[in-house]
Amino acid sequence: MKIMPCPLNGPRNISEFVHGGEVRDMPNPTTCSDKEWAEYVFYSDNQAGVVTEWWLHAASGYWFIAERHTVTDEIIRTYDPSEIFKARVEFSAESTAQEVSA
Amino acid sequence: MPFSLLKYGLKSDYPFEQDADLPAPTELKPSYDVVIIGGGGHGVATAYYLAKYHGITNVAVLEKGYLGGGNTARNTAVIRSNYLTSEGVKFYSESVKMFEGLSNEFDFNIMYSQRGQLTLAHTDATVRAFRQRAEVNKHFGGRTELIGPQEIKELVPTLNMNPAHMPVLAGLWHMDGATARHDAVAWGYAKGATQRGVELHQLTEVTDVIVENGKVTEVKTNRGTVNCGCAIQAVAGHSSLMAAKAGFRMPITTYPLQAMVTQPVKPFLDPLVSSSALHCYVQQTGRGEIVFGGGSDPYPLYNTRSTLELKESLLAHAIEMFPFMANLRLMRQWAGITDMTSDYSPIMGLSPVENYYLDAGWGTWGFKSTPICGKTMAELVASGGKVPDLIAPFAMDRFDVFRQVNEMGATAASH
Ligand SMILES: Cc1cc2nc3c(=O)[nH]c(=O)nc-3n(C[C@H](O)[C@H](O)[C@H](O)COP(=O)(O)OP(=O)(O)OC[C@H]3O[C@@H](n4cnc5c(N)ncnc54)[C@H](O)[C@@H]3O)c2cc1C
């Protein structure tokens, strides 16, 4: 089976992992337009080449980032998200809820 | 039955078809009214209907490989209309009707075989969903019924009624379900189109799409540049890459889909059978081989490799359904790369570029739509961009207004 090098658990069968989609910036859901939100949720570059993606090791609930070639099916590099995300990303559920009820 | 077949049957010598071949390749002209990117079933069907119904023949179909060598040659040829939404059922029913007459229309046998398609339910929730699908399908003129275990046993005596300890509770029996020879569909359309003056250019890869002031003006290829009045992209798995050349993104992700076939055995299975819970479908071809298909690969890829993992999981389920198949040998395996949308419905119609039209997002289910898609795309192009009602719900901008056409439940297990 194809092996995914997990930054936390080491090399594991790829069937233990779940693909999570391209790494991209989330627009602020309380202020962005519908089009911006749709772009974020549905649209994608869907590139043929090296992509940077979220992956989940399902058994340990650990999310990490993988650089992968979508034509050759090679996994180039995997690393902990802290390499990209220096500060904690806050999802303000309260302000979203207010927006909806307004 | 095509009458030429009857004539052949009565002849004493081997029937040689005079005009079986496509016209010999020519140089590209400097300019075409319509350029169709992608020579799969969809591309040539659109060209055919443009020529046949709209008299538009200054058309070039540009194909980077060979005619129908993409997903058209790789699909498992399930034809059906038992979807869930009104929009979907209306659209696919039209296609099923067109398929019924296609051999006569081409005067060429596409081996259309209407054997019915049976989808198995193993939970109460699925039985309820099937009831709804049966009613929607009947409402739009399709033939679909919910049937019980006894009728299922009569239709498919070799089926294990308790596969993987999930008893078969009921079945969605779609009498219009059918299969056909997929290559023949592409050849029939290509022949009909080229006979009417359309040019098919194989080994011609579109490398760039030139857009000026919001309109396509020319298309660059490995064989030179052509001007065009308008262009249509029908490149299946490559949809996002082609759209990027024209300057926009699409709500599509490309995943491989694998399938495989066994050595031939005596006829034992008439309907196409699929299981909603086991994510597996099984059918026997006219040659006796058994075709297996299932869900997409677990992560996106532009690669047609096959994997052992998929075979193991899919065949484990197939053997649960038909235990005797454990003794058969696989003969071939293959994959296609499919343009998946998140709502499992296609993207047809206008794009952000004024005279550039989309025929995409066909994922794992677009063979069955080849005739109706070609016909409605031709209407769209001939009218200069007036979207036919039948395909209006499938516009790309449905995602911008969160109006998806959700066919996931009706697509995932059986294409
Ligand atoms: C394994 C498998 C099973 C399937 N089973 C079913 C099924 O049972 N029922 C069903 O309805 N559907 C099924 N499908 C889906 C179906 O095959 C496709 O949706 C359908 O064939 C799409 O047709 P098309 O003509 O748009 O694409 P294709 O036949 O893929 O044609 C697109 C063409 O565009 C060409 N192209 C790409 N890039 C360029 C370029 N830059 N320049 C020029 N040409 C280019 C390609 O070479 C290709 O020939 C299945 C698919 C697969 C892979």
XYZ file of C-alpha atoms and ligand atoms in Angstrom:
570
model
C 0.000 0.000 0.000
C 1.058 3.580 -0.539
C 2.763 5.022 2.538
C 2.117 8.473 3.968
C 4.888 9.832 6.202
C 2.918 11.310 9.101
C 4.798 14.049 10.995
C 3.384 12.679 14.264
C 3.083 8.905 13.753
C 5.767 8.165 11.175
C 5.167 6.165 7.983
C 1.661 4.644 7.880
C -0.634 3.113 5.237
C -2.398 5.853 3.294
C -5.763 4.227 4.050
C -5.408 5.547 7.628
C -5.569 9.116 6.342
C -8.296 11.410 5.093
C -7.662 14.022 2.427
C -8.742 17.461 3.644
C -8.335 19.753 0.628
C -6.111 22.629 -0.450
C -4.539 24.874 2.177
C -6.036 28.322 1.554
C -6.989 31.414 3.471
C -10.496 31.474 4.867
C -12.295 34.757 4.294
C -14.102 36.157 7.329
C -17.565 34.566 7.058
C -19.204 37.475 8.872
C -17.927 40.135 6.491
C -17.168 38.489 3.124
C -19.580 38.446 0.190
C -21.525 35.315 -0.825
C -19.314 35.037 -3.892
C -16.156 35.127 -1.781
C -17.561 32.465 0.502
C -18.599 30.275 -2.472
C -15.110 30.683 -3.949
C -13.629 29.483 -0.680
C -16.002 26.565 -0.178
C -16.545 25.207 -3.687
C -14.015 26.558 -6.179
C -10.514 25.264 -6.421
C -7.328 25.549 -8.441
C -7.359 21.763 -8.826
C -3.826 21.915 -10.161
C -1.862 19.265 -11.979
C 1.474 19.567 -10.172
C 2.658 20.178 -6.632
C -0.143 21.086 -4.227
C -0.185 21.924 -0.512
C -3.002 20.187 1.298
C -4.532 19.369 4.663
C -4.496 15.703 5.633
C -5.881 13.984 8.730
C -4.493 10.894 10.403
C -7.901 9.501 11.328
C -6.764 7.117 14.055
C -4.991 9.822 16.080
C -7.127 12.799 15.027
C -4.026 14.687 13.934
C -4.205 17.285 11.124
C -1.045 18.112 9.203
C 0.094 19.530 5.880
C 1.383 17.550 2.896
C 3.011 18.697 -0.318
C 2.062 16.257 -3.007
C 2.447 15.930 -6.772
C -0.995 15.330 -8.302
C 0.381 13.898 -11.554
C 3.113 11.542 -10.334
C 1.308 10.659 -7.065
C 4.473 11.399 -5.054
C 4.316 12.762 -1.527
C 7.090 15.326 -1.401
C 6.992 16.606 2.169
C 4.736 16.496 5.212
C 4.906 18.776 8.235
C 3.111 20.047 11.292
C 0.748 22.997 10.599
C 2.734 25.112 13.084
C 5.280 25.615 10.275
C 2.740 27.771 8.437
C 0.347 28.874 11.148
C 2.316 30.837 13.734
C -0.703 32.027 15.691
C -3.877 30.222 16.675
C -6.767 30.828 14.241
C -9.866 31.823 16.194
C -13.265 30.823 14.785
C -15.624 33.211 16.446
C -18.821 31.168 16.617
C -20.652 33.918 18.502
C -20.276 36.604 15.904
C -21.361 34.146 13.196
C -24.469 33.263 15.170
C -25.386 36.921 15.599
C -24.958 37.516 11.914
C -27.342 34.676 11.123
C -30.029 35.742 13.587
C -29.806 39.408 12.540
C -32.553 -2.612 -35.316
C -30.585 -0.798 -38.000
C -31.815 -2.046 -41.364
C -28.283 -2.268 -42.706
C -27.675 -5.012 -40.161
C -30.543 -7.043 -41.603
C -29.148 -6.484 -45.099
C -25.726 -7.679 -43.965
C -27.304 -10.734 -42.386
C -28.744 -11.762 -45.744
C -25.525 -11.223 -47.739
C -23.323 -14.166 -48.656
C -20.003 -12.249 -48.657
C -18.398 -10.473 -45.690
C -20.095 -7.131 -45.208
C -17.536 -4.444 -45.985
C -18.553 -0.991 -44.945
C -17.546 1.481 -47.664
C -17.387 4.596 -45.539
C -16.404 3.139 -42.191
C -13.418 5.402 -41.776
C -13.225 8.997 -40.726
C -11.886 11.442 -43.330
C -8.090 11.595 -43.624
C -6.448 14.256 -41.449
C -6.056 17.721 -42.967
C -4.190 20.892 -41.982
C -5.987 23.126 -39.494
C -7.832 26.018 -41.155
C -6.936 29.504 -39.888
C -10.450 30.067 -38.578
C -13.615 28.245 -37.469
C -17.034 29.433 -36.348
C -16.951 26.955 -33.470
C -13.979 25.234 -31.842
C -14.762 22.274 -29.598
C -11.936 21.373 -27.219
C -11.977 17.649 -26.455
C -12.920 14.825 -28.813
C -14.721 12.587 -26.343
C -18.338 11.538 -26.791
C -19.535 14.925 -25.558
C -17.387 16.954 -27.960
C -18.346 14.984 -31.070
C -22.021 14.793 -30.045
C -22.138 18.586 -29.794
C -20.480 18.867 -33.225
C -22.963 16.371 -34.672
C -26.043 18.246 -33.449
C -24.587 21.627 -34.471
C -24.275 20.290 -38.010
C -27.487 18.281 -38.057
C -29.990 20.651 -36.432
C -28.400 24.070 -36.855
C -26.520 23.797 -40.152
C -23.323 24.967 -38.454
C -20.508 22.985 -40.064
C -17.484 25.278 -39.932
C -16.587 23.458 -36.740
C -13.331 21.910 -35.512
C -13.162 19.300 -32.783
C -9.638 19.385 -31.320
C -8.547 16.240 -29.502
C -5.120 15.881 -27.918
C -5.106 12.072 -28.112
C -7.439 9.967 -30.198
C -11.201 10.078 -30.664
C -13.012 8.913 -27.525
C -9.772 7.840 -25.809
C -10.585 9.667 -22.568
C -13.363 8.737 -20.174
C -15.598 7.861 -23.110
C -13.467 4.737 -23.598
C -13.138 4.008 -19.884
C -16.621 4.146 -18.455
C -18.757 1.194 -17.499
C -21.569 2.434 -19.743
C -24.430 2.509 -17.267
C -27.349 4.398 -18.798
C -30.204 5.341 -16.456
C -32.413 8.201 -15.335
C -33.412 7.201 -11.785
C -31.857 10.217 -10.100
C -33.290 12.129 -7.166
C -33.949 15.742 -8.181
C -36.575 16.868 -10.700
C -33.885 18.770 -12.617
C -31.698 15.691 -12.845
C -34.416 13.182 -13.711
C -35.882 15.413 -16.444
C -32.470 15.844 -18.039
C -31.291 12.233 -17.866
C -34.691 10.874 -19.024
C -34.287 12.789 -22.275
C -30.906 11.151 -22.753
C -32.280 7.663 -22.124
C -34.935 8.297 -24.800
C -32.315 9.475 -27.282
C -30.126 6.432 -26.601
C -33.017 4.152 -27.528
C -32.982 5.505 -31.084
C -29.271 6.053 -31.552
C -28.396 2.884 -33.526
C -31.075 3.748 -36.079
C -30.024 7.374 -36.182
C -26.381 6.436 -36.922
C -27.289 3.377 -38.998
C -24.563 1.811 -36.910
C -25.032 -0.617 -34.045
C -24.121 0.909 -30.680
C -25.180 -2.367 -28.987
C -27.741 -0.620 -26.864
C -29.066 -3.167 -24.410
C -31.929 -2.227 -22.121
C -31.679 -4.825 -19.380
C -32.817 -2.787 -16.426
C -30.829 -1.643 -13.438
C -31.374 -2.856 -9.895
C -30.067 -0.971 -6.854
C -30.218 -2.784 -3.536
C -31.292 -1.203 -0.242
C -29.976 -2.597 3.024
C -31.414 -0.041 5.478
C -34.828 1.493 6.143
C -33.484 4.952 5.345
C -32.395 3.774 1.890
C -35.794 2.152 1.278
C -37.445 5.516 2.004
C -35.048 7.319 -0.339
C -35.757 4.724 -3.047
C -39.514 5.279 -2.696
C -38.970 8.932 -3.416
C -36.696 8.216 -6.383
C -39.229 5.769 -7.844
C -41.987 8.390 -7.617
C -39.892 11.213 -9.090
C -38.793 8.952 -11.933
C -42.359 7.855 -12.724
C -43.514 11.447 -12.593
C -41.156 12.313 -15.433
C -42.102 9.287 -17.524
C -39.403 6.826 -16.416
C -40.081 3.220 -15.494
C -38.963 2.616 -11.915
C -40.492 0.591 -9.100
C -39.653 -0.389 -5.573
C -39.535 -4.193 -5.416
C -39.222 -6.683 -2.556
C -36.775 -9.533 -1.847
C -38.896 -12.157 -3.633
C -38.890 -10.233 -6.908
C -35.188 -9.509 -6.506
C -34.471 -13.239 -6.151
C -36.403 -13.908 -9.329
C -34.516 -11.219 -11.265
C -31.082 -12.214 -9.957
C -31.122 -15.808 -8.696
C -27.363 -15.845 -8.044
C -27.448 -12.874 -5.659
C -26.587 -13.426 -1.989
C -29.546 -11.851 -0.174
C -27.489 -11.267 2.977
C -24.197 -9.775 1.729
C -21.761 -8.720 4.465
C -24.534 -9.420 6.996
C -26.612 -6.606 5.545
C -29.868 -8.211 4.408
C -31.328 -6.949 1.137
C -34.580 -5.249 2.194
C -35.760 -3.909 -1.140
C -34.573 -2.845 -4.560
C -35.020 0.126 -6.856
C -35.865 -1.571 -10.139
C -35.287 0.785 -13.048
C -36.554 -0.889 -16.196
C -35.116 1.835 -18.447
C -31.610 1.066 -17.176
C -29.347 0.052 -20.045
C -25.850 -0.235 -21.378
C -24.263 0.382 -24.784
C -20.906 0.132 -26.480
C -19.290 3.417 -25.438
C -16.728 3.569 -28.286
C -19.480 3.068 -30.838
C -21.287 6.121 -29.485
C -18.215 8.296 -30.061
C -17.611 6.772 -33.501
C -21.258 7.179 -34.540
C -21.299 10.852 -33.618
C -17.863 11.501 -35.125
C -18.814 9.846 -38.393
C -22.134 11.692 -38.588
C -20.459 15.008 -37.810
C -17.567 14.639 -40.268
C -19.932 13.489 -43.024
C -21.724 16.809 -42.547
C -18.506 18.812 -42.847
C -17.194 19.046 -39.297
C -13.409 18.595 -38.966
C -12.076 16.227 -36.318
C -8.411 16.854 -35.518
C -6.848 14.130 -33.410
C -3.367 14.514 -31.873
C -4.158 18.223 -31.580
C -3.682 19.573 -28.069
C -5.055 22.935 -27.048
C -2.191 24.659 -25.239
C -3.733 28.078 -24.640
C -7.002 29.962 -24.932
C -6.634 33.631 -25.878
C -9.221 35.930 -24.330
C -9.479 39.596 -25.336
C -11.995 42.004 -23.792
C -13.851 39.144 -22.157
C -14.185 37.107 -25.369
C -12.279 34.145 -26.778
C -10.575 35.087 -30.013
C -8.213 32.224 -30.691
C -7.051 28.888 -29.491
C -3.402 27.843 -29.582
C -2.520 24.227 -30.338
C 0.588 22.128 -30.902
C -0.264 22.364 -34.612
C -0.729 26.119 -34.795
C -3.212 28.807 -33.810
C -6.822 28.996 -34.953
C -9.305 31.865 -34.715
C -12.727 31.010 -33.428
C -16.161 32.613 -33.230
C -16.727 30.759 -29.992
C -15.321 27.777 -28.114
C -16.633 24.937 -25.985
C -14.550 22.982 -23.544
C -15.504 19.320 -23.107
C -12.331 17.887 -21.571
C -13.716 15.958 -18.554
C -10.886 15.375 -16.025
C -8.910 18.286 -17.460
C -11.736 20.825 -17.000
C -10.010 22.938 -14.329
C -6.763 23.061 -16.322
C -8.532 24.219 -19.491
C -10.590 26.787 -17.548
C -7.353 28.132 -16.054
C -6.083 28.748 -19.609
C -9.241 30.758 -20.275
C -8.646 32.646 -17.018
C -11.145 31.352 -14.448
C -11.539 28.707 -11.730
C -14.186 25.990 -11.495
C -15.897 24.212 -8.582
C -14.305 20.921 -9.637
C -11.823 18.462 -8.145
C -10.224 15.747 -10.283
C -10.254 12.207 -8.880
C -9.356 8.895 -10.524
C -12.102 6.332 -10.928
C -11.103 2.705 -11.404
C -12.914 -0.223 -12.943
C -12.081 -3.789 -13.899
C -13.366 -6.784 -15.793
C -13.118 -10.586 -15.369
C -12.597 -13.399 -17.817
C -15.809 -14.273 -19.671
C -18.305 -16.748 -18.203
C -21.668 -18.109 -19.360
C -24.522 -15.597 -19.208
C -25.964 -15.524 -15.682
C -26.735 -11.879 -14.965
C -29.202 -9.878 -16.986
C -29.803 -6.620 -15.060
C -27.096 -4.218 -13.911
C -26.905 -4.694 -10.139
C -25.544 -2.263 -7.605
C -25.593 -2.022 -3.844
C -26.022 1.318 -2.107
C -24.288 0.166 1.068
C -21.477 -1.890 -0.455
C -20.581 0.841 -2.966
C -20.201 -1.658 -5.709
C -21.887 -2.370 -9.004
C -21.724 -5.470 -11.112
C -22.807 -6.176 -14.660
C -22.188 -8.831 -17.276
C -21.232 -7.732 -20.766
C -22.542 -9.231 -23.982
C -19.242 -11.128 -24.211
C -19.775 -12.672 -20.789
C -17.175 -10.666 -18.864
C -18.169 -9.226 -15.520
C -17.551 -5.523 -15.074
C -17.015 -4.111 -11.580
C -17.067 -0.496 -10.558
C -17.381 1.463 -7.365
C -16.547 4.758 -5.739
C -13.829 7.241 -6.647
C -10.277 7.098 -5.334
C -9.801 8.620 -1.863
C -7.726 11.630 -2.930
C -7.394 13.876 -6.022
C -4.964 12.900 -8.759
C -4.329 13.424 -12.480
C -3.097 9.881 -12.986
C -4.714 6.773 -14.430
C -2.807 4.205 -12.385
C -4.698 1.311 -10.814
C -4.281 0.301 -7.174
C -4.439 -3.012 -5.338
C -6.266 -1.356 -2.416
C -9.220 -0.449 -4.550
C -9.381 -3.911 -6.066
C -9.270 -5.579 -2.688
C -12.013 -3.480 -1.142
C -14.266 -3.433 -4.189
C -13.939 -7.114 -4.997
C -14.461 -8.112 -1.369
C -17.871 -6.481 -1.678
C -18.575 -7.936 -5.108
C -17.849 -11.423 -3.753
C -20.228 -10.782 -0.870
C -22.920 -10.075 -3.443
C -22.015 -12.968 -5.760
C -19.910 -15.503 -3.788
C -19.149 -17.755 -6.793
C -17.171 -14.919 -8.378
C -14.356 -15.615 -5.931
C -13.152 -18.235 -8.426
C -12.921 -15.866 -11.383
C -9.805 -14.164 -12.651
C -9.519 -10.473 -13.425
C -8.599 -9.813 -17.011
C -8.200 -6.045 -17.250
C -8.094 -3.013 -14.976
C -8.027 0.661 -15.793
C -8.842 4.136 -14.542
C -10.068 7.450 -15.863
C -9.654 10.867 -14.317
C -12.975 12.400 -13.482
C -14.091 15.984 -12.924
C -16.095 15.805 -9.710
C -18.470 18.510 -8.485
C -19.521 18.638 -4.863
C -23.225 18.120 -5.686
C -22.651 15.293 -8.196
C -24.356 17.253 -10.974
C -22.705 18.547 -14.150
C -21.695 22.074 -15.079
C -23.164 23.088 -18.407
C -23.683 26.443 -20.037
C -22.097 29.865 -19.775
C -18.720 30.750 -18.312
C -17.219 34.064 -17.159
C -15.881 34.432 -20.737
C -18.664 35.593 -23.056
C -18.377 33.207 -26.006
C -16.756 30.319 -24.137
C -19.101 27.504 -23.103
C -18.753 24.779 -20.482
C -19.473 21.088 -20.756
C -17.818 19.812 -17.588
C -18.272 18.362 -14.127
C -19.383 15.014 -15.527
C -17.402 13.133 -12.959
C -18.350 9.486 -12.840
C -21.773 9.791 -14.501
C -21.470 11.574 -17.857
C -21.564 8.801 -20.457
C -25.330 8.405 -20.152
C -25.824 12.098 -20.861
C -23.797 12.164 -24.093
C -26.773 12.546 -26.492
C -28.796 15.110 -24.546
C -25.719 17.054 -23.527
C -24.583 17.284 -27.148
C -28.034 18.341 -28.262
C -28.530 21.045 -25.637
C -24.944 22.339 -25.912
C -25.480 22.670 -29.672
C -28.667 24.665 -28.997
C -26.785 26.914 -26.590
C -24.003 27.577 -29.088
C -26.288 28.025 -32.103
C -28.410 30.581 -30.257
C -25.328 32.578 -29.300
C -25.660 31.861 -25.596
C -29.363 31.432 -24.842
C -29.374 28.686 -22.206
C -31.939 25.899 -22.906
C -34.360 25.389 -19.967
C -33.320 21.762 -19.558
C -29.745 22.679 -18.624
C -30.331 26.021 -16.868
C -30.222 24.391 -13.377
C -26.699 23.126 -14.109
C -25.089 26.553 -14.633
C -21.738 26.984 -12.914
C -22.959 29.999 -10.956
C -25.437 27.810 -9.042
C -22.560 27.426 -6.575
C -22.339 31.211 -6.111
C -25.967 31.341 -5.018
C -25.839 28.055 -3.054
C -28.412 26.383 -5.300
C -26.748 23.009 -5.792
C -28.560 20.134 -7.489
C -27.799 17.362 -5.029
C -27.467 13.981 -6.710
C -24.907 12.517 -4.356
C -27.135 9.785 -2.952
C -28.332 8.792 -6.416
C -24.830 8.695 -7.926
C -22.211 7.471 -5.498
C -22.825 3.719 -5.711
C -23.845 3.410 -9.342
C -22.666 5.748 -12.024
C -14.045 4.026 -14.716
C -15.157 4.940 -15.128
C -16.464 4.464 -15.115
C -17.520 5.295 -15.507
N -18.782 4.765 -15.559
C -19.799 5.509 -16.040
C -21.085 4.914 -16.213
O -21.279 3.719 -15.959
N -22.100 5.688 -16.699
C -21.904 7.015 -17.008
O -22.849 7.663 -17.424
N -20.669 7.612 -16.876
C -19.620 6.873 -16.406
N -18.371 7.455 -16.275
C -18.197 8.876 -16.591
C -18.069 9.105 -18.092
O -17.082 8.239 -18.623
C -17.649 10.548 -18.413
O -18.406 11.462 -17.654
C -17.882 10.856 -19.888
O -17.245 9.898 -20.692
C -17.353 12.236 -20.225
O -17.331 12.376 -21.620
P -16.486 13.524 -22.279
O -16.633 13.389 -23.729
O -16.876 14.805 -21.643
O -14.999 13.222 -21.759
P -13.789 12.379 -22.391
O -14.253 11.174 -23.106
O -12.799 12.190 -21.291
O -13.239 13.363 -23.463
C -12.469 14.496 -23.146
C -11.351 14.572 -24.151
O -10.671 15.807 -24.003
C -9.348 15.594 -24.390
N -8.510 16.689 -23.904
C -8.114 16.952 -22.644
N -7.310 18.018 -22.614
C -7.202 18.450 -23.891
C -6.481 19.527 -24.511
N -5.711 20.346 -23.804
N -6.601 19.682 -25.850
C -7.361 18.826 -26.588
N -8.033 17.809 -26.054
C -7.960 17.620 -24.725
C -9.003 14.245 -23.795
O -7.915 13.645 -24.469
C -10.314 13.474 -23.969
O -10.320 12.640 -25.098
C -17.281 6.651 -15.867
C -15.967 7.136 -15.862
C -14.904 6.288 -15.512
C -13.511 6.842 -15.534
